[in-house]
Coordinates of C-alpha atoms in Angstrom, one line a residue:
M1 CA -4.3 -28.5 -6.7
L2 CA -4.0 -32.2 -7.6
S3 CA -6.5 -32.0 -10.4
S4 CA -4.7 -29.0 -11.8
L5 CA -1.4 -30.8 -11.7
K6 CA -2.9 -33.9 -13.4
K7 CA -4.2 -31.7 -16.2
T8 CA -0.9 -30.0 -16.5
F9 CA 0.9 -33.4 -16.7
S10 CA -1.5 -34.3 -19.6
V11 CA -0.7 -31.1 -21.5
F12 CA 3.0 -31.5 -21.1
S13 CA 2.8 -35.2 -22.1
A14 CA 1.5 -34.1 -25.4
L15 CA 4.3 -31.5 -25.6
I16 CA 7.0 -34.1 -24.9
L17 CA 5.6 -36.4 -27.6
A18 CA 5.7 -33.5 -30.1
V19 CA 9.3 -32.5 -29.4
T20 CA 10.9 -36.0 -29.1
F21 CA 9.5 -37.8 -32.1
M22 CA 12.9 -37.7 -33.9
I23 CA 14.9 -39.1 -31.0
V24 CA 16.2 -42.7 -31.4
Y25 CA 14.6 -45.1 -29.0
R26 CA 16.4 -47.9 -27.2
P27 CA 15.5 -50.6 -24.7
A28 CA 16.7 -49.9 -21.1
A29 CA 16.1 -51.0 -17.6
V30 CA 16.2 -49.2 -14.3
D31 CA 19.6 -49.6 -12.6
S32 CA 18.8 -51.1 -9.3
A33 CA 22.5 -51.4 -8.4
A34 CA 22.4 -47.8 -7.2
Y35 CA 19.9 -48.6 -4.4
P36 CA 22.4 -49.0 -1.6
G37 CA 23.7 -45.5 -2.3
I38 CA 20.2 -44.1 -2.0
L39 CA 20.1 -45.2 1.6
D40 CA 23.1 -43.0 2.5
E41 CA 21.5 -40.2 0.5
K42 CA 18.3 -40.5 2.4
S43 CA 20.1 -40.3 5.7
E44 CA 22.0 -37.2 4.5
Q45 CA 18.7 -35.6 3.3
L46 CA 17.1 -36.2 6.7
A47 CA 20.1 -34.6 8.4
V48 CA 19.7 -31.5 6.1
M49 CA 16.0 -31.3 6.8
I50 CA 16.5 -31.5 10.6
N51 CA 19.1 -28.7 10.5
N52 CA 17.0 -26.5 8.1
A53 CA 14.1 -26.8 10.6
R54 CA 16.4 -25.8 13.5
I55 CA 17.7 -22.8 11.6
E56 CA 14.2 -21.7 10.7
A57 CA 13.3 -21.9 14.4
G58 CA 16.4 -19.9 15.4
V59 CA 18.2 -22.9 16.9
E60 CA 21.8 -23.8 16.1
P61 CA 22.2 -26.7 13.6
L62 CA 23.7 -30.0 14.8
Y63 CA 26.9 -31.6 13.8
V64 CA 26.6 -35.0 12.2
V65 CA 29.1 -37.5 13.7
P66 CA 30.1 -40.8 12.0
Y67 CA 30.2 -42.6 15.3
L68 CA 26.6 -41.5 16.1
C69 CA 25.4 -42.5 12.6
E70 CA 26.8 -46.0 13.2
L71 CA 24.8 -46.2 16.4
S72 CA 21.7 -44.9 14.6
A73 CA 22.1 -47.6 12.0
L74 CA 22.4 -50.2 14.7
R75 CA 19.3 -48.8 16.4
A76 CA 17.4 -48.8 13.1
D77 CA 18.3 -52.4 12.7
E78 CA 17.2 -53.2 16.2
C79 CA 13.8 -51.5 15.5
T80 CA 13.1 -54.1 12.8
E81 CA 13.1 -56.6 15.6
R82 CA 11.5 -54.4 18.3
F83 CA 10.0 -51.1 17.3
D84 CA 10.5 -49.3 20.6
H85 CA 12.9 -47.0 22.5
K86 CA 13.7 -50.2 24.4
R87 CA 16.3 -52.4 22.8
P88 CA 15.7 -56.0 21.8
G89 CA 16.2 -58.6 24.6
D90 CA 14.7 -59.6 27.9
D91 CA 16.3 -56.9 30.0
D92 CA 14.4 -53.9 28.6
R93 CA 17.5 -51.8 28.1
N94 CA 16.8 -48.2 27.1
Y95 CA 18.0 -47.0 23.7
D96 CA 20.8 -44.9 25.3
T97 CA 22.6 -47.9 26.6
I98 CA 24.0 -48.0 23.1
L99 CA 26.1 -44.9 23.9
D100 CA 29.6 -45.4 25.1
Q101 CA 30.2 -43.2 28.1
N102 CA 34.0 -43.6 27.7
I103 CA 33.8 -42.0 24.2
L104 CA 31.3 -39.2 25.0
D105 CA 31.4 -36.3 27.4
L106 CA 27.6 -35.8 27.7
V107 CA 26.2 -32.6 29.2
P108 CA 22.7 -33.1 30.9
D109 CA 20.2 -30.3 30.8
E110 CA 18.4 -28.9 33.9
N111 CA 16.3 -32.0 33.9
G112 CA 19.3 -34.4 33.7
V113 CA 18.6 -35.3 30.1
A114 CA 21.7 -35.5 27.8
D115 CA 20.3 -37.4 24.8
A116 CA 17.2 -38.3 22.9
E117 CA 16.0 -40.6 20.1
I118 CA 13.2 -40.4 17.6
I119 CA 12.2 -43.3 15.4
A120 CA 9.7 -44.0 12.6
A121 CA 8.7 -46.9 10.4
G122 CA 6.5 -47.4 7.3
Y123 CA 7.2 -44.5 5.0
S124 CA 10.0 -44.8 2.4
S125 CA 9.8 -41.0 1.8
V126 CA 12.0 -38.8 4.0
E127 CA 9.5 -35.9 3.5
K128 CA 6.5 -38.0 4.7
T129 CA 8.5 -39.3 7.7
F130 CA 9.7 -35.8 8.6
Q131 CA 6.2 -34.4 8.3
M132 CA 5.0 -37.2 10.6
W133 CA 7.6 -36.1 13.2
K134 CA 6.6 -32.5 12.7
D135 CA 3.0 -33.3 13.4
S136 CA 3.9 -34.9 16.7
P137 CA 4.7 -32.2 19.4
Q138 CA 6.9 -34.6 21.3
H139 CA 9.1 -35.5 18.3
W140 CA 9.2 -31.9 17.0
S141 CA 10.3 -30.7 20.4
A142 CA 13.1 -33.2 20.3
I143 CA 14.2 -32.1 16.9
L144 CA 14.2 -28.4 17.9
N145 CA 15.7 -28.8 21.4
P146 CA 18.4 -26.1 21.6
H147 CA 20.4 -28.2 24.1
W148 CA 21.6 -30.7 21.5
T149 CA 25.0 -30.3 19.8
H150 CA 25.4 -33.5 17.7
M151 CA 23.3 -36.1 16.0
G152 CA 23.4 -39.4 14.2
V153 CA 20.8 -40.4 11.5
A154 CA 20.0 -43.6 9.7
Y155 CA 17.6 -45.1 7.2
L156 CA 17.2 -48.8 6.8
Y157 CA 15.0 -50.9 4.4
D158 CA 14.2 -54.5 5.5
A159 CA 11.8 -56.2 3.2
D160 CA 11.2 -59.1 5.7
S161 CA 10.1 -56.8 8.6
V162 CA 6.7 -55.4 9.4
G163 CA 7.6 -51.7 8.9
K164 CA 10.0 -52.3 6.0
N165 CA 11.3 -48.7 6.1
Y166 CA 13.0 -47.6 9.3
W167 CA 14.3 -44.1 10.3
E168 CA 16.3 -43.2 13.4
A169 CA 17.8 -39.9 14.7
L170 CA 19.9 -39.8 17.8
F171 CA 20.6 -36.5 19.5
I172 CA 23.1 -35.7 22.2
S173 CA 24.7 -32.8 24.0
N174 CA 28.5 -33.2 24.1
A175 CA 30.9 -31.0 25.9
V176 CA 33.6 -31.1 23.3
P177 CA 33.9 -31.5 19.5
M178 CA 33.8 -35.1 18.1
D179 CA 35.9 -37.0 15.6
G180 CA 34.7 -36.5 12.0
E181 CA 31.9 -34.1 12.9
Y182 CA 30.5 -32.1 10.0
L183 CA 27.5 -29.9 9.2
P184 CA 25.4 -31.7 6.5
D185 CA 25.2 -29.7 3.3
V186 CA 22.9 -30.3 0.3
N187 CA 25.7 -28.9 -1.9
K188 CA 27.7 -32.1 -1.2
I189 CA 25.5 -33.8 -3.9
V190 CA 27.4 -33.7 -7.2
P191 CA 25.4 -35.0 -10.2
Q192 CA 27.5 -37.0 -12.7
G193 CA 25.4 -35.8 -15.7
A194 CA 21.9 -34.8 -16.9
G195 CA 19.2 -36.5 -14.9
D196 CA 21.5 -37.8 -12.1
L197 CA 19.8 -35.8 -9.4
N198 CA 21.2 -37.7 -6.4
G199 CA 24.8 -37.9 -7.6
D200 CA 25.1 -41.7 -7.6
G201 CA 26.2 -41.9 -11.2
S202 CA 23.0 -43.5 -12.5
V203 CA 19.7 -42.1 -13.9
D204 CA 16.9 -44.2 -12.5
T205 CA 13.6 -44.2 -10.6
F206 CA 15.1 -42.5 -7.6
D207 CA 16.0 -39.5 -9.7
F208 CA 12.5 -39.5 -11.0
I209 CA 11.1 -39.5 -7.5
L210 CA 13.3 -36.5 -6.6
S211 CA 12.2 -34.6 -9.6
K212 CA 8.5 -35.2 -8.7
Q213 CA 9.2 -34.0 -5.2
Y214 CA 10.8 -30.9 -6.5
I215 CA 7.6 -30.0 -8.5
L216 CA 5.4 -30.7 -5.5
H217 CA 7.5 -28.5 -3.3
K218 CA 7.4 -25.9 -6.0
A219 CA 3.6 -26.1 -6.1
D220 CA 3.2 -25.7 -2.3
G221 CA 5.8 -23.0 -1.9
T222 CA 8.4 -25.0 0.1
L223 CA 11.1 -25.2 -2.5
S224 CA 13.9 -23.4 -0.6
N225 CA 17.2 -25.3 -0.9
F226 CA 15.6 -28.5 -2.3
F227 CA 18.2 -28.7 -5.1
N228 CA 21.7 -27.2 -5.2
P229 CA 22.8 -25.3 -8.4
L230 CA 24.3 -28.5 -9.9
Q231 CA 21.2 -30.5 -9.3
T232 CA 19.1 -27.7 -10.8
Q233 CA 21.2 -27.8 -13.9
S234 CA 21.0 -31.6 -14.1
A235 CA 17.2 -31.6 -13.7
D236 CA 16.6 -29.0 -16.5
L237 CA 16.5 -31.6 -19.3
L238 CA 14.9 -29.2 -21.8
V239 CA 17.7 -26.7 -21.1
D240 CA 15.2 -23.8 -20.9
G241 CA 16.3 -22.4 -17.6
E242 CA 13.6 -23.9 -15.4
I243 CA 12.4 -27.2 -14.1
T244 CA 8.8 -28.1 -15.0
I245 CA 6.6 -31.1 -15.4
A246 CA 7.9 -31.4 -19.0
D247 CA 11.4 -32.2 -17.6
I248 CA 9.9 -34.9 -15.3
L249 CA 8.1 -36.5 -18.2
L250 CA 11.2 -36.4 -20.3
L251 CA 13.2 -38.1 -17.4
D252 CA 10.5 -40.8 -17.1
R253 CA 10.7 -41.6 -20.8
Y254 CA 14.5 -41.8 -20.7
I255 CA 14.4 -44.2 -17.7
H256 CA 11.9 -46.4 -19.4
G257 CA 14.0 -46.6 -22.6
Q258 CA 11.6 -44.5 -24.8
I259 CA 14.3 -42.0 -25.6
S260 CA 18.1 -42.4 -25.7
V261 CA 19.5 -38.9 -25.1
I262 CA 19.1 -36.3 -22.5
P263 CA 19.2 -33.3 -22.2
I264 CA 17.5 -32.1 -25.4
T265 CA 16.8 -28.5 -26.5
L266 CA 13.7 -27.1 -28.1
Y267 CA 15.6 -24.8 -30.5

């Protein structure tokens, strides 16, 4: 499959050269100012993937709660210091000591468990991180546990830490609805124009990564709900009704300043 994709990339590279030779070129740089927004987007994407997995398994999706996401972000930060379900410090406090019992109304299961945490470090890709959890029976069981009602998720990048990329998901069973709870929805992403696949208002490397992930999902048959309709329209840079490797190559050329206008049409 990989060799076939590489050959296809080469063929479409020639095509892009052929159809864009009349476009004005201009110098440009990747807009790194959008990076903080990507962190929020990655967390949202993780929440969507967790709920999609639960729905596919016949389990109710979980509500995302701002309060729990704040705790997840704090736990992700703590993991840069101590990558463990124990919190930093000399007293070996468990991760769930971060939960405020005065705010929550936790409901234990038959084993007395009312919450769970999963963590990961290393991968910057939400797909690779999620696959790692999926390959672990213990983590996958936590994700699909029908007892949970709410979750918090977080992604953190720390260049000075060992793992650099940190992921955290906090699951609880709460007896009552929580302030600000919502079901994450991929349709919340609204592109600001052609090529802006993550809706942050910039066309940059992160959009290119998303477009490549789309093609890979398309190749292995796991494309369902990867892009919403607005993202699909934004990614179709050749305006031919489908997203192909040609669109990816065109986006890459735009990001690196080799062309100045997207989308373009072949006719």
